[in-house]
Structure formats: C-alpha cells, structure tokens
C-alpha cells in the first residue's frame, strides 16, 4: 500500500511540475513576443515562434471548444482513475500518466481562459515544418510513448511467464 501511495504522489507531483513549466513558458512567450515573432535557437532546425491554435493537433477542429472541454475532461478523469487504480504497479506507468495528466491540464487551462492554446516550439524536422507546439503537447506525447513502451514490456513479460 505504501509503495502505491508513493508512486501515485510521484505522478501528481510530475503533473504539477509539467503544468507549472507549461504555464510559465506560455506566459513568457505571451509577455515577450508578438504573435508571429520568431527567435532562431538553432538555425533551420529550432525556433521559438509565438503562435496560437484554436484547434487540436495540426489545427484540426478550429474553435470547437466544447468538444475539447468534454474530451479533455474525459481524458483527465480516465488518467486520474488509472493513477488511483494502477499506479501501484511501479515502472513507467506512474510517470506516463503524470506526464499525460500535466499536458492535458496545461492545454485545458489555456482553452478555458483564452479559448485558444499558446504554442511556441517550432521545429523543422528534415525541413518538414512540424506544427508549432508547446510543453503540454510534448508532455502528452512523451506520456503516450512511455505508456506504449510499458505495454510492450508487460506483454513481453506475460509471454515469458506463459513459456516458463
Ligand atoms: C499532443 C496532442 C495535441 C493536444 O491534445 C490535447 O490537448 C488533448 C489533451 C485534448 C484534445 C482536445 C484531444 C486530443 C486530440 C488528439 C490529437 O490532437 C491527435 C494528436 C496525435 C499526436 C500523436 C501523438 C500528434 C501530436 C501533434 C502535435 C504535438 O507535437 C508535440 C502538434 C501539436 C500542435 O498542433 C499544437 O498546435 C496543438 C495545440 O498545442 C493543442 N494541443 C492539443 O490539442
């Protein structure tokens, strides 16, 4: 029981850290850059560009805030349920859920307060202009990736146990 509580705490602390970092970086961008301003960090690869998105990834569903509120609340409830129920299982799960929770709440705050999300990380991956994103998006994607890795590890372990 103690172990589970500790892992749960790590998930929530991680989520809070992501939310603080996400909101701080967005605040700094809004305070110091006009929309469209771009600061090259690594020429032709990484820029800090002030951008707003009223949609989801790749700007889909522009302005559909109610849809985003509902989906985000479902995502948040599902993540908290999984943290409460499964985070006792150590490994990557606690970190994955914490990162996803922080990312979801980070963008949710923007949508509720401003009906748009502040984006500023602009990268050109192999000269493809990847959509401009933010810390919350990165945290969500890293969380999804860690969740996937944990699932692959679990399935391999189950196969091994099955063979013994
Ligand atoms: C990361 C999910 C997007 C994030 O979802 C959220 O908030 C969640 C909690 C709530 C949404 C309403 C529902 C999920 C929609 C799923 C989705 O969209 C498919 C995603 C696939 C994913 C593969 C894993 C691609 C990733 C892309 C990007 C992230 O690159 C690092 C580009 C981000 C830029 O387009 C940027 O303008 C987006 C803006 O910041 C608003 N962000 C959101 O809507």
XYZ file of N, CA and C and ligand atoms in Angstrom:
536
model
N 0.857 -1.203 0.000
C 0.000 0.000 0.000
C 0.887 1.245 0.000
N 1.908 1.229 0.886
C 2.766 2.434 0.961
C 3.376 2.701 -0.407
N 3.907 1.624 -1.034
C 4.549 1.827 -2.351
C 3.584 2.499 -3.308
N 2.343 2.020 -3.341
C 1.347 2.569 -4.281
C 1.122 4.047 -4.024
N 1.000 4.407 -2.750
C 0.751 5.833 -2.428
C 1.900 6.688 -2.912
N 3.134 6.163 -2.711
C 4.321 6.918 -3.116
C 4.321 7.126 -4.635
N 4.062 6.038 -5.390
C 4.068 6.156 -6.852
C 2.973 7.115 -7.311
N 1.815 7.043 -6.644
C 0.720 7.977 -7.016
C 1.199 9.404 -6.794
N 1.857 9.641 -5.667
C 2.327 11.001 -5.336
C 3.279 11.488 -6.426
N 4.170 10.598 -6.887
C 5.125 10.974 -7.940
C 4.367 11.395 -9.198
N 3.307 10.661 -9.529
C 2.516 11.013 -10.729
C 1.943 12.412 -10.598
N 1.352 12.706 -9.445
C 0.706 14.025 -9.285
C 1.746 15.141 -9.202
N 2.866 14.875 -8.555
C 3.925 15.908 -8.470
C 4.474 16.186 -9.866
N 4.633 15.124 -10.646
C 5.115 15.267 -12.034
C 4.111 16.093 -12.839
N 2.830 15.811 -12.668
C 1.779 16.548 -13.397
C 1.830 18.029 -13.016
N 1.961 18.310 -11.737
C 2.009 19.714 -11.273
C 3.251 20.420 -11.832
N 4.370 19.709 -11.870
C 5.607 20.301 -12.413
C 5.423 20.635 -13.900
N 4.774 19.730 -14.649
C 4.536 19.964 -16.079
C 3.624 21.178 -16.264
N 2.570 21.250 -15.450
C 1.617 22.369 -15.572
C 2.329 23.696 -15.290
N 3.164 23.728 -14.255
C 3.880 24.973 -13.899
C 4.831 25.367 -15.032
N 5.590 24.406 -15.536
C 6.560 24.688 -16.616
C 5.809 25.129 -17.874
N 4.712 24.455 -18.168
C 3.919 24.771 -19.376
C 3.364 26.182 -19.284
N 2.743 26.504 -18.141
C 2.113 27.822 -17.996
C 3.175 28.927 -17.907
N 4.319 28.637 -17.292
C 5.397 29.641 -17.199
C 5.935 29.965 -18.589
N 6.222 28.922 -19.374
C 6.785 29.152 -20.718
C 5.777 29.881 -21.606
N 4.491 29.505 -21.490
C 3.467 30.193 -22.304
C 3.372 31.666 -21.883
N 3.436 31.904 -20.570
C 3.348 33.291 -20.052
C 4.518 34.123 -20.580
N 5.741 33.542 -20.556
C 6.942 34.244 -21.038
C 6.798 34.576 -22.527
N 6.258 33.646 -23.300
C 6.077 33.876 -24.747
C 5.074 35.012 -24.963
N 3.947 34.958 -24.230
C 2.910 35.996 -24.404
C 3.449 37.369 -23.978
N 4.265 37.393 -22.907
C 4.786 38.671 -22.389
C 5.864 39.273 -23.297
N 6.623 38.417 -23.975
C 7.822 38.935 -24.670
C 7.757 38.903 -26.191
N 6.758 38.199 -26.731
C 6.717 38.073 -28.194
C 5.348 38.469 -28.724
N 5.348 39.134 -29.886
C 4.075 39.354 -30.590
C 3.763 38.068 -31.350
N 2.491 37.852 -31.651
C 2.149 36.657 -32.442
C 2.870 36.738 -33.785
N 3.544 35.671 -34.139
C 4.298 35.650 -35.402
C 5.778 35.926 -35.213
N 6.151 36.563 -34.077
C 7.586 36.803 -33.835
C 8.297 35.461 -33.727
N 9.502 35.390 -34.253
C 10.245 34.132 -34.220
C 11.691 34.372 -33.831
N 12.191 33.595 -32.858
C 13.591 33.711 -32.413
C 14.316 32.423 -32.800
N 15.303 32.507 -33.686
C 16.042 31.288 -34.045
C 16.899 30.814 -32.881
N 16.727 29.572 -32.455
C 17.570 28.998 -31.388
C 18.677 28.183 -32.065
N 18.244 27.339 -33.000
C 19.210 26.606 -33.852
C 18.751 26.830 -35.286
N 19.514 27.620 -36.026
C 19.119 27.990 -37.398
C 18.641 26.757 -38.179
N 17.527 26.944 -38.923
C 16.980 25.885 -39.804
C 16.528 24.631 -39.061
N 16.508 24.703 -37.707
C 16.044 23.481 -37.000
C 15.049 23.810 -35.892
N 15.405 24.788 -35.013
C 14.574 25.020 -33.822
C 14.410 26.528 -33.606
N 13.137 26.974 -33.582
C 12.819 28.399 -33.361
C 11.798 28.530 -32.241
N 11.830 29.671 -31.534
C 10.749 29.997 -30.592
C 9.849 30.964 -31.352
N 8.680 30.472 -31.769
C 7.770 31.294 -32.576
C 6.433 31.418 -31.855
N 5.993 32.672 -31.619
C 4.729 32.869 -30.900
C 3.557 32.558 -31.823
N 2.722 31.602 -31.401
C 1.637 31.105 -32.265
C 0.426 30.799 -31.389
N -0.762 30.885 -31.958
C -1.975 30.487 -31.216
C -2.742 29.461 -32.033
N -3.348 28.529 -31.350
C -4.113 27.485 -32.042
C -5.469 27.324 -31.356
N -6.540 27.571 -32.117
C -7.890 27.394 -31.557
C -8.388 25.968 -31.773
N -7.480 25.104 -32.284
C -7.906 23.719 -32.536
C -7.052 22.739 -31.760
N -6.979 21.498 -32.278
C -6.144 20.467 -31.639
C -4.915 20.275 -32.536
N -4.319 19.103 -32.525
C -3.091 18.889 -33.295
C -3.329 19.223 -34.772
N -2.327 19.862 -35.363
C -2.401 20.295 -36.767
C -3.579 21.255 -36.993
N -4.049 21.885 -35.897
C -5.093 22.893 -36.069
C -6.452 22.321 -36.456
N -6.646 21.013 -36.205
C -7.946 20.416 -36.583
C -9.045 20.945 -35.646
N -10.264 20.940 -36.118
C -11.447 21.297 -35.292
C -11.313 22.703 -34.701
N -10.935 23.680 -35.516
C -10.748 25.050 -35.006
C -12.006 25.506 -34.263
N -11.778 26.065 -33.038
C -12.903 26.722 -32.337
C -13.887 25.792 -31.662
N -13.717 24.466 -31.822
C -14.691 23.535 -31.217
C -14.412 23.374 -29.724
N -14.500 24.465 -28.966
C -14.054 24.437 -27.573
C -14.847 23.438 -26.736
N -16.170 23.369 -26.938
C -16.961 22.428 -26.107
C -16.500 21.004 -26.319
N -16.184 20.672 -27.543
C -15.679 19.317 -27.834
C -14.376 19.104 -27.060
N -13.493 20.122 -27.114
C -12.192 19.998 -26.434
C -12.393 19.903 -24.923
N -13.329 20.691 -24.371
C -13.560 20.634 -22.913
C -13.989 19.221 -22.521
N -14.942 18.690 -23.275
C -15.501 17.369 -22.919
C -14.428 16.290 -23.049
N -13.719 16.300 -24.201
C -12.704 15.262 -24.430
C -11.606 15.366 -23.379
N -11.181 16.620 -23.084
C -10.099 16.793 -22.108
C -10.536 16.340 -20.724
N -11.774 16.642 -20.337
C -12.260 16.219 -19.008
C -12.331 14.695 -18.941
N -12.766 14.052 -20.032
C -12.812 12.578 -20.067
C -11.388 12.033 -19.928
N -10.443 12.660 -20.667
C -9.025 12.237 -20.607
C -8.499 12.387 -19.177
N -8.803 13.520 -18.535
C -8.298 13.794 -17.178
C -8.888 12.781 -16.185
N -10.205 12.541 -16.276
C -10.847 11.590 -15.349
C -10.257 10.193 -15.545
N -10.074 9.802 -16.812
C -9.521 8.464 -17.113
C -8.108 8.334 -16.542
N -7.292 9.367 -16.689
C -5.902 9.314 -16.197
C -5.888 9.231 -14.671
N -6.712 10.059 -14.004
C -6.741 10.036 -12.524
C -7.213 8.658 -12.053
N -8.224 8.101 -12.744
C -8.719 6.763 -12.376
C -7.579 5.742 -12.473
N -6.818 5.815 -13.574
C -5.712 4.860 -13.764
C -4.609 5.093 -12.735
N -4.342 6.361 -12.377
C -3.310 6.644 -11.354
C -3.758 6.020 -10.031
N -5.023 6.217 -9.697
C -5.531 5.696 -8.424
C -5.553 4.171 -8.416
N -5.860 3.592 -9.590
C -6.089 2.148 -9.608
C -4.820 1.344 -9.902
N -3.988 1.873 -10.826
C -2.868 1.045 -11.316
C -1.487 1.584 -10.991
N -1.396 2.826 -10.471
C -0.042 3.398 -10.331
C 0.755 2.627 -9.290
N 0.115 1.757 -8.493
C 0.865 0.963 -7.502
C 1.889 0.108 -8.252
N 1.523 -0.299 -9.456
C 2.463 -1.057 -10.291
C 3.566 -0.078 -10.700
N 4.775 -0.298 -10.239
C 5.845 0.682 -10.491
C 6.129 0.743 -11.985
N 7.343 1.087 -12.307
C 7.698 1.148 -13.733
C 7.292 2.483 -14.328
N 7.139 2.486 -15.628
C 6.945 3.741 -16.379
C 5.526 4.280 -16.226
N 4.590 3.438 -15.768
C 3.168 3.827 -15.798
C 2.913 5.117 -15.015
N 3.487 5.199 -13.803
C 3.248 6.390 -12.978
C 3.738 7.646 -13.678
N 4.918 7.555 -14.272
C 5.495 8.722 -14.979
C 4.651 9.048 -16.215
N 4.273 8.015 -16.966
C 3.477 8.229 -18.202
C 2.175 8.947 -17.877
N 1.475 8.471 -16.866
C 0.176 9.059 -16.503
C 0.352 10.478 -15.973
N 1.417 10.689 -15.194
C 1.678 12.035 -14.659
C 1.946 13.026 -15.776
N 2.751 12.615 -16.766
C 3.062 13.500 -17.904
C 1.805 13.793 -18.718
N 0.996 12.772 -18.942
C -0.238 12.962 -19.736
C -1.203 13.877 -18.989
N -1.322 13.670 -17.677
C -2.235 14.494 -16.875
C -1.797 15.960 -16.906
N -0.501 16.186 -16.718
C 0.012 17.562 -16.736
C -0.211 18.219 -18.087
N 0.041 17.486 -19.162
C -0.142 18.039 -20.507
C -1.595 18.376 -20.787
N -2.484 17.467 -20.422
C -3.920 17.681 -20.685
C -4.424 18.910 -19.926
N -4.008 19.018 -18.653
C -4.475 20.158 -17.834
C -3.849 21.465 -18.341
N -2.582 21.402 -18.765
C -1.901 22.607 -19.271
C -2.666 23.234 -20.411
N -3.038 22.430 -21.427
C -3.793 22.976 -22.564
C -5.233 23.311 -22.166
N -5.768 22.565 -21.204
C -7.153 22.823 -20.746
C -7.230 24.226 -20.139
N -6.223 24.602 -19.346
C -6.204 25.942 -18.715
C -6.258 27.012 -19.807
N -5.426 26.832 -20.858
C -5.428 27.815 -21.963
C -6.803 27.911 -22.604
N -7.409 26.762 -22.860
C -8.694 26.743 -23.578
C -9.793 27.394 -22.744
N -9.784 27.123 -21.435
C -10.830 27.695 -20.564
C -10.629 29.211 -20.434
N -9.366 29.633 -20.266
C -9.095 31.075 -20.028
C -9.127 31.887 -21.316
N -8.580 31.295 -22.417
C -8.393 32.122 -23.628
C -9.070 31.561 -24.868
N -9.715 30.438 -24.785
C -10.326 29.744 -25.942
C -9.305 29.516 -27.064
N -8.060 29.480 -26.734
C -7.008 29.122 -27.697
C -5.793 28.648 -26.895
N -4.894 27.973 -27.593
C -3.711 27.427 -26.917
C -2.478 28.182 -27.418
N -1.577 28.549 -26.498
C -0.327 29.219 -26.892
C 0.685 28.152 -27.296
N 1.232 28.297 -28.525
C 2.277 27.380 -29.000
C 3.513 28.193 -29.310
N 4.713 27.570 -29.151
C 5.923 28.356 -29.442
C 7.130 27.540 -29.868
N 7.013 26.213 -29.797
C 8.174 25.387 -30.188
C 8.048 25.048 -31.673
N 8.866 25.705 -32.501
C 8.788 25.451 -33.950
C 10.041 24.694 -34.391
N 9.832 23.511 -34.942
C 10.991 22.720 -35.393
C 10.815 22.371 -36.868
N 11.939 22.274 -37.535
C 11.926 21.840 -38.945
C 12.628 20.490 -38.985
N 11.823 19.416 -38.928
C 12.423 18.074 -38.911
C 12.581 17.639 -40.365
N 13.853 17.487 -40.779
C 14.154 17.161 -42.197
C 13.396 18.129 -43.097
N 13.493 19.404 -42.725
C 12.906 20.536 -43.465
C 11.376 20.469 -43.517
N 10.753 19.471 -42.873
C 9.270 19.485 -42.758
C 8.919 20.423 -41.609
N 8.067 21.425 -41.895
C 7.702 22.394 -40.864
C 6.653 21.777 -39.938
N 7.112 21.039 -38.919
C 6.224 20.350 -37.977
C 5.340 21.388 -37.280
N 4.069 21.071 -36.989
C 3.199 22.068 -36.327
C 3.861 22.635 -35.061
N 3.685 23.925 -34.845
C 4.263 24.570 -33.659
C 3.545 24.036 -32.431
N 4.276 23.597 -31.407
C 3.622 23.007 -30.231
C 4.159 23.643 -28.946
N 3.822 23.041 -27.789
C 4.227 23.632 -26.500
C 4.633 22.528 -25.534
N 4.940 22.895 -24.308
C 5.391 21.913 -23.300
C 4.294 20.890 -23.020
N 3.052 21.355 -22.952
C 1.932 20.441 -22.655
C 1.820 19.363 -23.728
N 1.935 19.757 -25.002
C 1.867 18.783 -26.101
C 2.996 17.776 -25.986
N 4.212 18.300 -25.706
C 5.388 17.414 -25.598
C 5.161 16.405 -24.472
N 4.640 16.906 -23.340
C 4.419 16.051 -22.177
C 3.382 14.976 -22.502
N 2.328 15.372 -23.225
C 1.304 14.405 -23.637
C 1.920 13.327 -24.526
N 2.708 13.753 -25.490
C 3.278 12.789 -26.447
C 4.291 11.877 -25.760
N 5.131 12.433 -24.882
C 6.112 11.605 -24.156
C 5.358 10.626 -23.250
N 4.288 11.116 -22.607
C 3.468 10.242 -21.764
C 2.866 9.101 -22.553
N 2.323 9.389 -23.726
C 1.733 8.345 -24.596
C 2.817 7.341 -24.994
N 4.002 7.856 -25.328
C 5.112 6.974 -25.753
C 5.523 6.058 -24.598
N 5.636 6.616 -23.379
C 6.040 5.810 -22.201
C 4.965 4.753 -21.905
N 3.700 5.135 -22.075
C 2.599 4.200 -21.831
C 2.722 3.018 -22.799
N 3.015 3.359 -24.037
C 3.153 2.325 -25.078
C 4.328 1.403 -24.769
N 5.456 1.998 -24.358
C 6.647 1.192 -24.011
C 6.314 0.256 -22.848
N 5.612 0.786 -21.832
C 5.247 -0.041 -20.666
C 4.368 -1.211 -21.102
N 3.444 -0.941 -22.045
C 2.541 -2.007 -22.507
C 3.340 -3.085 -23.250
N 4.322 -2.669 -24.031
C 5.157 -3.638 -24.764
C 5.952 -4.486 -23.766
N 6.514 -3.817 -22.729
C 7.279 -4.544 -21.693
C 6.366 -5.567 -21.003
N 5.156 -5.111 -20.644
C 4.217 -6.017 -19.951
C 3.896 -7.230 -20.815
N 3.632 -6.979 -22.100
C 3.230 -8.116 -22.961
C 4.395 -9.088 -23.122
N 5.633 -8.549 -23.190
C 6.794 -9.462 -23.294
C 6.922 -10.284 -22.015
N 6.717 -9.635 -20.857
C 6.844 -10.365 -19.579
C 5.770 -11.452 -19.483
N 4.544 -11.098 -19.941
C 3.468 -12.087 -19.867
C 3.824 -13.307 -20.719
N 4.419 -13.031 -21.913
C 4.777 -14.159 -22.804
C 5.813 -15.032 -22.108
N 6.812 -14.376 -21.449
C 7.873 -15.144 -20.773
C 7.237 -16.018 -19.691
N 6.357 -15.392 -18.878
C 5.728 -16.162 -17.773
C 4.944 -17.338 -18.370
N 4.290 -17.055 -19.497
C 3.497 -18.120 -20.150
C 4.395 -19.277 -20.554
N 5.647 -18.963 -21.028
C 6.529 -20.035 -21.540
C 7.121 -20.869 -20.413
N 7.350 -20.235 -19.235
C 8.029 -20.996 -18.150
C 7.176 -22.204 -17.776
C -0.414 16.343 -28.418
C -1.896 16.252 -28.608
C -2.447 17.591 -29.011
C -3.077 18.297 -27.793
O -4.107 17.456 -27.235
C -4.753 17.876 -26.101
O -4.615 18.954 -25.594
C -5.679 16.839 -25.529
C -5.476 16.662 -24.048
C -7.106 17.215 -25.754
C -7.527 17.192 -27.228
C -8.715 18.091 -27.380
C -7.901 15.801 -27.663
C -6.766 15.071 -28.261
C -6.761 15.213 -29.756
C -5.815 14.198 -30.336
C -4.936 14.813 -31.295
O -4.904 16.012 -31.463
C -4.049 13.877 -32.052
C -2.643 14.007 -31.538
C -1.747 12.984 -32.144
C -0.340 13.233 -31.712
C 0.483 11.959 -31.834
C 0.998 11.516 -30.505
C 0.230 14.322 -32.537
C 0.954 15.362 -31.988
C 0.921 16.643 -32.631
C 1.490 17.745 -32.109
C 2.262 17.688 -30.817
O 3.642 17.757 -31.110
C 4.459 17.561 -29.973
C 1.284 19.039 -32.742
C 0.561 19.948 -31.792
C 0.227 21.279 -32.428
O -0.699 21.098 -33.495
C -0.343 22.268 -31.413
O -0.721 23.464 -32.084
C -1.534 21.683 -30.671
C -2.041 22.624 -29.603
O -0.982 22.953 -28.710
C -3.191 21.950 -28.834
N -2.801 20.650 -28.320
C -3.662 19.597 -28.303
O -4.822 19.654 -28.668
